[in-house]
Amino acid sequence: MFYGVELGSRLMLGTAQYPSPAVLAKAMEVSGTEVITVSLRREGSGGSAFRDLIAGSGCRILPNTAGCHTAKEAITTAHMAREVFGTNWIKLEVIGHADTLQPDPFALVEAARVLCADGFEVFPYTTDDLIVGEKLLDAGCQVLMPWGAPIGSGQGLRNSAALKTMRAHFAGVPLVVDAGIGAPSQAAQAMEMGFDAVLLNTAVAKAVDPVAMARAFGMAVSAGRLAHDAGLMPARDMAAASTPIFGMAELA
């Protein structure tokens, strides 16, 4: 549940870089997603056809502040996005490093504090740092979105130990793995850890067959969460026979 909204799908899908609007529409449909992210820049360049497509998708829109490098720029973009899309939801990105696209934790917390006070329901794109996560919650965020790896890299969960620690530390907080996921198996891994959702874009949009890949990610997210809820077996240091010794026949 995110800000009081219960969703049936744990896959959030980006809307950029698809080969055509028709492919995007079909990918959204087959993935089962109920949340799509849209940047104000993308909406502005897509024209009325793109606006009609996302409006008719039936999905909840999560505008983002992609491309912002300062708190002031992100805050201004968020206010514009609220006017355009008519929602208080905002995916907050404040990029601090040009190569890795790593968030600027100081500007991120600053912008989050202002936006939460202004009535926004903020989804902050952050690293897997526990202290930054605490500061974002103190600022008013009710969701954290740690990266799996740098945006668009497809590296998957590059620091799975840190993500597991974050999941354990923020036990009652909705957590979404955002960025870096390149394969359905990586999305399933995040769900098996107990994350509440995954958000991705490039792995689907740039696939040879985006529609088939969207379907694969939808299935992987469902399977990963089902496995988590069913109770995964713990890893063992030694082998353990699956067939019990007791009751076996003794052959002379």
JSON list of C-alpha atoms in Angstrom, two decimals, residues 31-244:
[
{"chain": "A", "resi": 31, "resn": "SER", "atom": "CA", "xyz": [2.44, -6.29, -17.81]},
{"chain": "A", "resi": 32, "resn": "GLY", "atom": "CA", "xyz": [-0.53, -5.84, -15.51]},
{"chain": "A", "resi": 33, "resn": "THR", "atom": "CA", "xyz": [0.98, -2.65, -14.11]},
{"chain": "A", "resi": 34, "resn": "GLU", "atom": "CA", "xyz": [-1.28, -0.20, -12.33]},
{"chain": "A", "resi": 35, "resn": "VAL", "atom": "CA", "xyz": [1.30, 2.59, -11.96]},
{"chain": "A", "resi": 36, "resn": "ILE", "atom": "CA", "xyz": [3.20, 4.30, -14.76]},
{"chain": "A", "resi": 37, "resn": "THR", "atom": "CA", "xyz": [5.86, 6.96, -14.39]},
{"chain": "A", "resi": 38, "resn": "VAL", "atom": "CA", "xyz": [5.88, 9.98, -16.65]},
{"chain": "A", "resi": 39, "resn": "SER", "atom": "CA", "xyz": [8.33, 12.86, -16.70]},
{"chain": "A", "resi": 40, "resn": "LEU", "atom": "CA", "xyz": [7.10, 16.38, -17.32]},
{"chain": "A", "resi": 41, "resn": "ARG", "atom": "CA", "xyz": [9.63, 16.68, -20.15]},
{"chain": "A", "resi": 42, "resn": "ARG", "atom": "CA", "xyz": [8.33, 13.50, -21.79]},
{"chain": "A", "resi": 43, "resn": "GLU", "atom": "CA", "xyz": [4.73, 14.65, -21.50]},
{"chain": "A", "resi": 44, "resn": "GLY", "atom": "CA", "xyz": [5.59, 18.01, -22.97]},
{"chain": "A", "resi": 45, "resn": "SER", "atom": "CA", "xyz": [7.34, 16.49, -25.99]},
{"chain": "A", "resi": 46, "resn": "GLY", "atom": "CA", "xyz": [4.76, 13.78, -26.67]},
{"chain": "A", "resi": 47, "resn": "GLY", "atom": "CA", "xyz": [1.86, 16.01, -27.57]},
{"chain": "A", "resi": 48, "resn": "SER", "atom": "CA", "xyz": [-1.83, 15.29, -27.14]},
{"chain": "A", "resi": 49, "resn": "ALA", "atom": "CA", "xyz": [-1.50, 11.73, -28.48]},
{"chain": "A", "resi": 50, "resn": "PHE", "atom": "CA", "xyz": [0.80, 10.75, -25.63]},
{"chain": "A", "resi": 51, "resn": "ARG", "atom": "CA", "xyz": [-1.43, 12.47, -23.07]},
{"chain": "A", "resi": 52, "resn": "ASP", "atom": "CA", "xyz": [-4.46, 10.61, -24.41]},
{"chain": "A", "resi": 53, "resn": "LEU", "atom": "CA", "xyz": [-2.57, 7.31, -24.30]},
{"chain": "A", "resi": 54, "resn": "ILE", "atom": "CA", "xyz": [-1.56, 7.57, -20.66]},
{"chain": "A", "resi": 55, "resn": "ALA", "atom": "CA", "xyz": [-4.95, 8.98, -19.65]},
{"chain": "A", "resi": 56, "resn": "GLY", "atom": "CA", "xyz": [-6.70, 6.06, -21.29]},
{"chain": "A", "resi": 57, "resn": "SER", "atom": "CA", "xyz": [-4.41, 3.41, -19.83]},
{"chain": "A", "resi": 58, "resn": "GLY", "atom": "CA", "xyz": [-6.38, 3.13, -16.60]},
{"chain": "A", "resi": 59, "resn": "CYS", "atom": "CA", "xyz": [-3.11, 3.33, -14.68]},
{"chain": "A", "resi": 60, "resn": "ARG", "atom": "CA", "xyz": [-2.31, 5.66, -11.83]},
{"chain": "A", "resi": 61, "resn": "ILE", "atom": "CA", "xyz": [0.23, 8.24, -13.01]},
{"chain": "A", "resi": 62, "resn": "LEU", "atom": "CA", "xyz": [3.39, 8.80, -10.97]},
{"chain": "A", "resi": 63, "resn": "PRO", "atom": "CA", "xyz": [5.01, 11.95, -12.40]},
{"chain": "A", "resi": 64, "resn": "ASN", "atom": "CA", "xyz": [8.75, 12.22, -11.86]},
{"chain": "A", "resi": 65, "resn": "THR", "atom": "CA", "xyz": [11.33, 14.98, -11.69]},
{"chain": "A", "resi": 66, "resn": "ALA", "atom": "CA", "xyz": [13.78, 13.21, -14.01]},
{"chain": "A", "resi": 67, "resn": "GLY", "atom": "CA", "xyz": [16.69, 15.34, -15.13]},
{"chain": "A", "resi": 68, "resn": "CYS", "atom": "CA", "xyz": [16.66, 17.68, -12.13]},
{"chain": "A", "resi": 69, "resn": "HIS", "atom": "CA", "xyz": [20.02, 18.42, -10.51]},
{"chain": "A", "resi": 70, "resn": "THR", "atom": "CA", "xyz": [19.05, 20.82, -7.72]},
{"chain": "A", "resi": 71, "resn": "ALA", "atom": "CA", "xyz": [16.41, 20.85, -5.02]},
{"chain": "A", "resi": 72, "resn": "LYS", "atom": "CA", "xyz": [14.94, 24.07, -6.41]},
{"chain": "A", "resi": 73, "resn": "GLU", "atom": "CA", "xyz": [14.63, 22.61, -9.90]},
{"chain": "A", "resi": 74, "resn": "ALA", "atom": "CA", "xyz": [12.98, 19.44, -8.57]},
{"chain": "A", "resi": 75, "resn": "ILE", "atom": "CA", "xyz": [10.52, 21.40, -6.41]},
{"chain": "A", "resi": 76, "resn": "THR", "atom": "CA", "xyz": [9.50, 23.61, -9.34]},
{"chain": "A", "resi": 77, "resn": "THR", "atom": "CA", "xyz": [9.10, 20.59, -11.63]},
{"chain": "A", "resi": 78, "resn": "ALA", "atom": "CA", "xyz": [6.99, 18.79, -9.03]},
{"chain": "A", "resi": 79, "resn": "HIS", "atom": "CA", "xyz": [4.59, 21.71, -8.73]},
{"chain": "A", "resi": 80, "resn": "MET", "atom": "CA", "xyz": [4.27, 21.89, -12.51]},
{"chain": "A", "resi": 81, "resn": "ALA", "atom": "CA", "xyz": [3.65, 18.14, -12.68]},
{"chain": "A", "resi": 82, "resn": "ARG", "atom": "CA", "xyz": [0.88, 18.38, -10.10]},
{"chain": "A", "resi": 83, "resn": "GLU", "atom": "CA", "xyz": [-0.86, 20.99, -12.23]},
{"chain": "A", "resi": 84, "resn": "VAL", "atom": "CA", "xyz": [-0.48, 18.96, -15.42]},
{"chain": "A", "resi": 85, "resn": "PHE", "atom": "CA", "xyz": [-1.35, 15.50, -14.09]},
{"chain": "A", "resi": 86, "resn": "GLY", "atom": "CA", "xyz": [-3.70, 16.38, -11.25]},
{"chain": "A", "resi": 87, "resn": "THR", "atom": "CA", "xyz": [-2.05, 14.19, -8.64]},
{"chain": "A", "resi": 88, "resn": "ASN", "atom": "CA", "xyz": [-0.13, 14.70, -5.41]},
{"chain": "A", "resi": 89, "resn": "TRP", "atom": "CA", "xyz": [2.04, 11.67, -6.15]},
{"chain": "A", "resi": 90, "resn": "ILE", "atom": "CA", "xyz": [5.57, 12.55, -7.27]},
{"chain": "A", "resi": 91, "resn": "LYS", "atom": "CA", "xyz": [8.64, 10.44, -7.89]},
{"chain": "A", "resi": 92, "resn": "LEU", "atom": "CA", "xyz": [11.39, 12.69, -6.62]},
{"chain": "A", "resi": 93, "resn": "GLU", "atom": "CA", "xyz": [14.74, 12.54, -8.43]},
{"chain": "A", "resi": 94, "resn": "VAL", "atom": "CA", "xyz": [17.58, 14.95, -7.71]},
{"chain": "A", "resi": 95, "resn": "ILE", "atom": "CA", "xyz": [20.63, 13.74, -9.60]},
{"chain": "A", "resi": 96, "resn": "GLY", "atom": "CA", "xyz": [24.02, 14.45, -8.06]},
{"chain": "A", "resi": 97, "resn": "HIS", "atom": "CA", "xyz": [26.46, 12.63, -10.35]},
{"chain": "A", "resi": 98, "resn": "ALA", "atom": "CA", "xyz": [26.44, 12.91, -14.12]},
{"chain": "A", "resi": 99, "resn": "ASP", "atom": "CA", "xyz": [27.94, 9.48, -14.85]},
{"chain": "A", "resi": 100, "resn": "THR", "atom": "CA", "xyz": [26.24, 7.21, -12.31]},
{"chain": "A", "resi": 101, "resn": "LEU", "atom": "CA", "xyz": [23.06, 9.32, -12.03]},
{"chain": "A", "resi": 102, "resn": "GLN", "atom": "CA", "xyz": [23.33, 8.74, -8.29]},
{"chain": "A", "resi": 103, "resn": "PRO", "atom": "CA", "xyz": [20.94, 10.88, -6.26]},
{"chain": "A", "resi": 104, "resn": "ASP", "atom": "CA", "xyz": [22.26, 13.87, -4.35]},
{"chain": "A", "resi": 105, "resn": "PRO", "atom": "CA", "xyz": [21.23, 12.86, -0.81]},
{"chain": "A", "resi": 106, "resn": "PHE", "atom": "CA", "xyz": [21.42, 16.38, 0.61]},
{"chain": "A", "resi": 107, "resn": "ALA", "atom": "CA", "xyz": [19.34, 18.02, -2.12]},
{"chain": "A", "resi": 108, "resn": "LEU", "atom": "CA", "xyz": [16.98, 15.04, -2.12]},
{"chain": "A", "resi": 109, "resn": "VAL", "atom": "CA", "xyz": [16.16, 15.40, 1.57]},
{"chain": "A", "resi": 110, "resn": "GLU", "atom": "CA", "xyz": [15.83, 19.18, 1.19]},
{"chain": "A", "resi": 111, "resn": "ALA", "atom": "CA", "xyz": [13.38, 18.85, -1.70]},
{"chain": "A", "resi": 112, "resn": "ALA", "atom": "CA", "xyz": [11.45, 16.06, 0.02]},
{"chain": "A", "resi": 113, "resn": "ARG", "atom": "CA", "xyz": [10.93, 18.18, 3.13]},
{"chain": "A", "resi": 114, "resn": "VAL", "atom": "CA", "xyz": [9.53, 21.09, 1.10]},
{"chain": "A", "resi": 115, "resn": "LEU", "atom": "CA", "xyz": [7.30, 18.91, -1.08]},
{"chain": "A", "resi": 116, "resn": "CYS", "atom": "CA", "xyz": [5.88, 16.89, 1.81]},
{"chain": "A", "resi": 117, "resn": "ALA", "atom": "CA", "xyz": [5.03, 20.13, 3.59]},
{"chain": "A", "resi": 118, "resn": "ASP", "atom": "CA", "xyz": [3.29, 21.28, 0.39]},
{"chain": "A", "resi": 119, "resn": "GLY", "atom": "CA", "xyz": [1.00, 18.25, 0.39]},
{"chain": "A", "resi": 120, "resn": "PHE", "atom": "CA", "xyz": [2.87, 16.02, -2.04]},
{"chain": "A", "resi": 121, "resn": "GLU", "atom": "CA", "xyz": [3.05, 12.27, -1.52]},
{"chain": "A", "resi": 122, "resn": "VAL", "atom": "CA", "xyz": [6.70, 11.75, -2.31]},
{"chain": "A", "resi": 123, "resn": "PHE", "atom": "CA", "xyz": [8.37, 8.63, -3.73]},
{"chain": "A", "resi": 124, "resn": "PRO", "atom": "CA", "xyz": [12.08, 9.47, -3.36]},
{"chain": "A", "resi": 125, "resn": "TYR", "atom": "CA", "xyz": [14.64, 7.81, -5.64]},
{"chain": "A", "resi": 126, "resn": "THR", "atom": "CA", "xyz": [17.52, 7.19, -3.27]},
{"chain": "A", "resi": 127, "resn": "THR", "atom": "CA", "xyz": [20.51, 4.96, -2.60]},
{"chain": "A", "resi": 128, "resn": "ASP", "atom": "CA", "xyz": [20.51, 2.03, -0.18]},
{"chain": "A", "resi": 129, "resn": "ASP", "atom": "CA", "xyz": [21.95, 4.20, 2.62]},
{"chain": "A", "resi": 130, "resn": "LEU", "atom": "CA", "xyz": [20.09, 3.75, 5.91]},
{"chain": "A", "resi": 131, "resn": "ILE", "atom": "CA", "xyz": [20.84, 7.24, 7.21]},
{"chain": "A", "resi": 132, "resn": "VAL", "atom": "CA", "xyz": [19.51, 8.90, 4.07]},
{"chain": "A", "resi": 133, "resn": "GLY", "atom": "CA", "xyz": [16.43, 6.71, 4.34]},
{"chain": "A", "resi": 134, "resn": "GLU", "atom": "CA", "xyz": [15.87, 7.85, 7.93]},
{"chain": "A", "resi": 135, "resn": "LYS", "atom": "CA", "xyz": [16.24, 11.50, 6.92]},
{"chain": "A", "resi": 136, "resn": "LEU", "atom": "CA", "xyz": [13.70, 11.06, 4.11]},
{"chain": "A", "resi": 137, "resn": "LEU", "atom": "CA", "xyz": [11.19, 9.52, 6.49]},
{"chain": "A", "resi": 138, "resn": "ASP", "atom": "CA", "xyz": [11.79, 12.36, 8.95]},
{"chain": "A", "resi": 139, "resn": "ALA", "atom": "CA", "xyz": [11.10, 14.78, 6.08]},
{"chain": "A", "resi": 140, "resn": "GLY", "atom": "CA", "xyz": [7.64, 13.25, 5.63]},
{"chain": "A", "resi": 141, "resn": "CYS", "atom": "CA", "xyz": [8.10, 10.53, 3.02]},
{"chain": "A", "resi": 142, "resn": "GLN", "atom": "CA", "xyz": [6.14, 7.33, 3.60]},
{"chain": "A", "resi": 143, "resn": "VAL", "atom": "CA", "xyz": [7.86, 5.35, 0.83]},
{"chain": "A", "resi": 144, "resn": "LEU", "atom": "CA", "xyz": [11.53, 4.78, -0.06]},
{"chain": "A", "resi": 145, "resn": "MET", "atom": "CA", "xyz": [12.80, 3.83, -3.51]},
{"chain": "A", "resi": 146, "resn": "PRO", "atom": "CA", "xyz": [16.40, 2.56, -3.28]},
{"chain": "A", "resi": 147, "resn": "TRP", "atom": "CA", "xyz": [18.29, 1.88, -6.47]},
{"chain": "A", "resi": 148, "resn": "GLY", "atom": "CA", "xyz": [19.28, -1.63, -7.48]},
{"chain": "A", "resi": 149, "resn": "ALA", "atom": "CA", "xyz": [22.01, -0.23, -9.72]},
{"chain": "A", "resi": 150, "resn": "PRO", "atom": "CA", "xyz": [22.57, 2.96, -11.76]},
{"chain": "A", "resi": 151, "resn": "ILE", "atom": "CA", "xyz": [19.64, 3.99, -13.97]},
{"chain": "A", "resi": 152, "resn": "GLY", "atom": "CA", "xyz": [19.55, 2.13, -17.28]},
{"chain": "A", "resi": 153, "resn": "SER", "atom": "CA", "xyz": [22.55, -0.07, -16.46]},
{"chain": "A", "resi": 154, "resn": "GLY", "atom": "CA", "xyz": [20.74, -3.40, -16.26]},
{"chain": "A", "resi": 155, "resn": "GLN", "atom": "CA", "xyz": [23.16, -4.58, -13.57]},
{"chain": "A", "resi": 156, "resn": "GLY", "atom": "CA", "xyz": [20.40, -5.81, -11.30]},
{"chain": "A", "resi": 157, "resn": "LEU", "atom": "CA", "xyz": [20.73, -5.80, -7.51]},
{"chain": "A", "resi": 158, "resn": "ARG", "atom": "CA", "xyz": [24.37, -4.78, -7.36]},
{"chain": "A", "resi": 159, "resn": "ASN", "atom": "CA", "xyz": [24.47, -4.66, -3.56]},
{"chain": "A", "resi": 160, "resn": "SER", "atom": "CA", "xyz": [21.95, -7.25, -2.45]},
{"chain": "A", "resi": 161, "resn": "ALA", "atom": "CA", "xyz": [23.37, -7.32, 1.10]},
{"chain": "A", "resi": 162, "resn": "ALA", "atom": "CA", "xyz": [22.67, -3.60, 1.54]},
{"chain": "A", "resi": 163, "resn": "LEU", "atom": "CA", "xyz": [19.17, -4.00, 0.14]},
{"chain": "A", "resi": 164, "resn": "LYS", "atom": "CA", "xyz": [18.44, -6.88, 2.52]},
{"chain": "A", "resi": 165, "resn": "THR", "atom": "CA", "xyz": [19.68, -4.75, 5.41]},
{"chain": "A", "resi": 166, "resn": "MET", "atom": "CA", "xyz": [17.47, -1.90, 4.28]},
{"chain": "A", "resi": 167, "resn": "ARG", "atom": "CA", "xyz": [14.46, -4.19, 4.05]},
{"chain": "A", "resi": 168, "resn": "ALA", "atom": "CA", "xyz": [15.08, -5.46, 7.58]},
{"chain": "A", "resi": 169, "resn": "HIS", "atom": "CA", "xyz": [15.75, -1.99, 9.02]},
{"chain": "A", "resi": 170, "resn": "PHE", "atom": "CA", "xyz": [12.65, -0.37, 7.51]},
{"chain": "A", "resi": 171, "resn": "ALA", "atom": "CA", "xyz": [10.35, -3.31, 8.24]},
{"chain": "A", "resi": 172, "resn": "GLY", "atom": "CA", "xyz": [7.12, -1.31, 8.24]},
{"chain": "A", "resi": 173, "resn": "VAL", "atom": "CA", "xyz": [7.94, 1.06, 5.37]},
{"chain": "A", "resi": 174, "resn": "PRO", "atom": "CA", "xyz": [6.92, 0.38, 1.74]},
{"chain": "A", "resi": 175, "resn": "LEU", "atom": "CA", "xyz": [10.12, -0.10, -0.27]},
{"chain": "A", "resi": 176, "resn": "VAL", "atom": "CA", "xyz": [10.39, -0.10, -4.07]},
{"chain": "A", "resi": 177, "resn": "VAL", "atom": "CA", "xyz": [13.54, -1.15, -5.92]},
{"chain": "A", "resi": 178, "resn": "ASP", "atom": "CA", "xyz": [13.96, 1.52, -8.55]},
{"chain": "A", "resi": 179, "resn": "ALA", "atom": "CA", "xyz": [16.53, 1.57, -11.36]},
{"chain": "A", "resi": 180, "resn": "GLY", "atom": "CA", "xyz": [19.13, -0.85, -12.67]},
{"chain": "A", "resi": 181, "resn": "ILE", "atom": "CA", "xyz": [16.94, -3.92, -13.12]},
{"chain": "A", "resi": 182, "resn": "GLY", "atom": "CA", "xyz": [17.69, -5.57, -16.44]},
{"chain": "A", "resi": 183, "resn": "ALA", "atom": "CA", "xyz": [16.08, -9.01, -16.31]},
{"chain": "A", "resi": 184, "resn": "PRO", "atom": "CA", "xyz": [12.88, -10.55, -14.94]},
{"chain": "A", "resi": 185, "resn": "SER", "atom": "CA", "xyz": [14.97, -12.79, -12.67]},
{"chain": "A", "resi": 186, "resn": "GLN", "atom": "CA", "xyz": [16.40, -9.68, -10.99]},
{"chain": "A", "resi": 187, "resn": "ALA", "atom": "CA", "xyz": [12.91, -8.34, -10.39]},
{"chain": "A", "resi": 188, "resn": "ALA", "atom": "CA", "xyz": [11.89, -11.67, -8.90]},
{"chain": "A", "resi": 189, "resn": "GLN", "atom": "CA", "xyz": [14.96, -11.54, -6.64]},
{"chain": "A", "resi": 190, "resn": "ALA", "atom": "CA", "xyz": [13.89, -8.16, -5.27]},
{"chain": "A", "resi": 191, "resn": "MET", "atom": "CA", "xyz": [10.41, -9.47, -4.57]},
{"chain": "A", "resi": 192, "resn": "GLU", "atom": "CA", "xyz": [11.81, -12.59, -2.87]},
{"chain": "A", "resi": 193, "resn": "MET", "atom": "CA", "xyz": [13.68, -10.25, -0.50]},
{"chain": "A", "resi": 194, "resn": "GLY", "atom": "CA", "xyz": [10.36, -8.79, 0.56]},
{"chain": "A", "resi": 195, "resn": "PHE", "atom": "CA", "xyz": [10.35, -5.52, -1.35]},
{"chain": "A", "resi": 196, "resn": "ASP", "atom": "CA", "xyz": [6.90, -4.15, -2.03]},
{"chain": "A", "resi": 197, "resn": "ALA", "atom": "CA", "xyz": [7.36, -3.35, -5.73]},
{"chain": "A", "resi": 198, "resn": "VAL", "atom": "CA", "xyz": [9.89, -2.75, -8.48]},
{"chain": "A", "resi": 199, "resn": "LEU", "atom": "CA", "xyz": [10.03, 0.14, -10.92]},
{"chain": "A", "resi": 200, "resn": "LEU", "atom": "CA", "xyz": [11.75, -0.22, -14.28]},
{"chain": "A", "resi": 201, "resn": "ASN", "atom": "CA", "xyz": [11.75, 1.19, -17.77]},
{"chain": "A", "resi": 202, "resn": "THR", "atom": "CA", "xyz": [14.75, 0.50, -20.02]},
{"chain": "A", "resi": 203, "resn": "ALA", "atom": "CA", "xyz": [14.72, -3.29, -19.69]},
{"chain": "A", "resi": 204, "resn": "VAL", "atom": "CA", "xyz": [11.26, -3.38, -21.24]},
{"chain": "A", "resi": 205, "resn": "ALA", "atom": "CA", "xyz": [11.35, -0.38, -23.58]},
{"chain": "A", "resi": 206, "resn": "LYS", "atom": "CA", "xyz": [14.66, -1.38, -25.21]},
{"chain": "A", "resi": 207, "resn": "ALA", "atom": "CA", "xyz": [13.98, -5.10, -25.47]},
{"chain": "A", "resi": 208, "resn": "VAL", "atom": "CA", "xyz": [13.80, -6.71, -28.90]},
{"chain": "A", "resi": 209, "resn": "ASP", "atom": "CA", "xyz": [10.16, -7.45, -28.09]},
{"chain": "A", "resi": 210, "resn": "PRO", "atom": "CA", "xyz": [9.01, -4.96, -25.44]},
{"chain": "A", "resi": 211, "resn": "VAL", "atom": "CA", "xyz": [5.55, -6.47, -25.17]},
{"chain": "A", "resi": 212, "resn": "ALA", "atom": "CA", "xyz": [6.84, -9.97, -24.46]},
{"chain": "A", "resi": 213, "resn": "MET", "atom": "CA", "xyz": [9.37, -8.56, -21.98]},
{"chain": "A", "resi": 214, "resn": "ALA", "atom": "CA", "xyz": [6.65, -6.59, -20.20]},
{"chain": "A", "resi": 215, "resn": "ARG", "atom": "CA", "xyz": [4.66, -9.78, -19.81]},
{"chain": "A", "resi": 216, "resn": "ALA", "atom": "CA", "xyz": [7.75, -11.59, -18.50]},
{"chain": "A", "resi": 217, "resn": "PHE", "atom": "CA", "xyz": [8.40, -8.91, -15.88]},
{"chain": "A", "resi": 218, "resn": "GLY", "atom": "CA", "xyz": [4.79, -8.99, -14.75]},
{"chain": "A", "resi": 219, "resn": "MET", "atom": "CA", "xyz": [4.98, -12.74, -14.25]},
{"chain": "A", "resi": 220, "resn": "ALA", "atom": "CA", "xyz": [8.37, -12.54, -12.51]},
{"chain": "A", "resi": 221, "resn": "VAL", "atom": "CA", "xyz": [7.20, -9.96, -10.00]},
{"chain": "A", "resi": 222, "resn": "SER", "atom": "CA", "xyz": [4.14, -12.04, -9.16]},
{"chain": "A", "resi": 223, "resn": "ALA", "atom": "CA", "xyz": [6.22, -15.22, -8.82]},
{"chain": "A", "resi": 224, "resn": "GLY", "atom": "CA", "xyz": [8.83, -13.53, -6.64]},
{"chain": "A", "resi": 225, "resn": "ARG", "atom": "CA", "xyz": [6.27, -12.13, -4.24]},
{"chain": "A", "resi": 226, "resn": "LEU", "atom": "CA", "xyz": [4.41, -15.44, -4.08]},
{"chain": "A", "resi": 227, "resn": "ALA", "atom": "CA", "xyz": [7.69, -17.18, -3.19]},
{"chain": "A", "resi": 228, "resn": "HIS", "atom": "CA", "xyz": [8.40, -14.64, -0.45]},
{"chain": "A", "resi": 229, "resn": "ASP", "atom": "CA", "xyz": [4.96, -15.03, 1.06]},
{"chain": "A", "resi": 230, "resn": "ALA", "atom": "CA", "xyz": [5.18, -18.83, 0.85]},
{"chain": "A", "resi": 231, "resn": "GLY", "atom": "CA", "xyz": [8.44, -18.81, 2.84]},
{"chain": "A", "resi": 232, "resn": "LEU", "atom": "CA", "xyz": [11.72, -19.43, 1.07]},
{"chain": "A", "resi": 233, "resn": "MET", "atom": "CA", "xyz": [13.93, -22.16, 2.47]},
{"chain": "A", "resi": 234, "resn": "PRO", "atom": "CA", "xyz": [17.10, -20.87, 4.14]},
{"chain": "A", "resi": 235, "resn": "ALA", "atom": "CA", "xyz": [20.47, -21.54, 2.52]},
{"chain": "A", "resi": 236, "resn": "ARG", "atom": "CA", "xyz": [22.54, -24.27, 4.18]},
{"chain": "A", "resi": 237, "resn": "ASP", "atom": "CA", "xyz": [26.28, -24.73, 4.49]},
{"chain": "A", "resi": 238, "resn": "MET", "atom": "CA", "xyz": [25.98, -28.50, 4.04]},
{"chain": "A", "resi": 239, "resn": "ALA", "atom": "CA", "xyz": [23.93, -30.87, 1.96]},
{"chain": "A", "resi": 240, "resn": "ALA", "atom": "CA", "xyz": [20.70, -32.26, 3.43]},
{"chain": "A", "resi": 241, "resn": "ALA", "atom": "CA", "xyz": [19.14, -35.38, 1.95]},
{"chain": "A", "resi": 242, "resn": "SER", "atom": "CA", "xyz": [15.64, -34.82, 0.63]},
{"chain": "A", "resi": 243, "resn": "THR", "atom": "CA", "xyz": [14.84, -38.51, 1.07]},
{"chain": "A", "resi": 244, "resn": "PRO", "atom": "CA", "xyz": [14.74, -39.55, 4.75]}
]
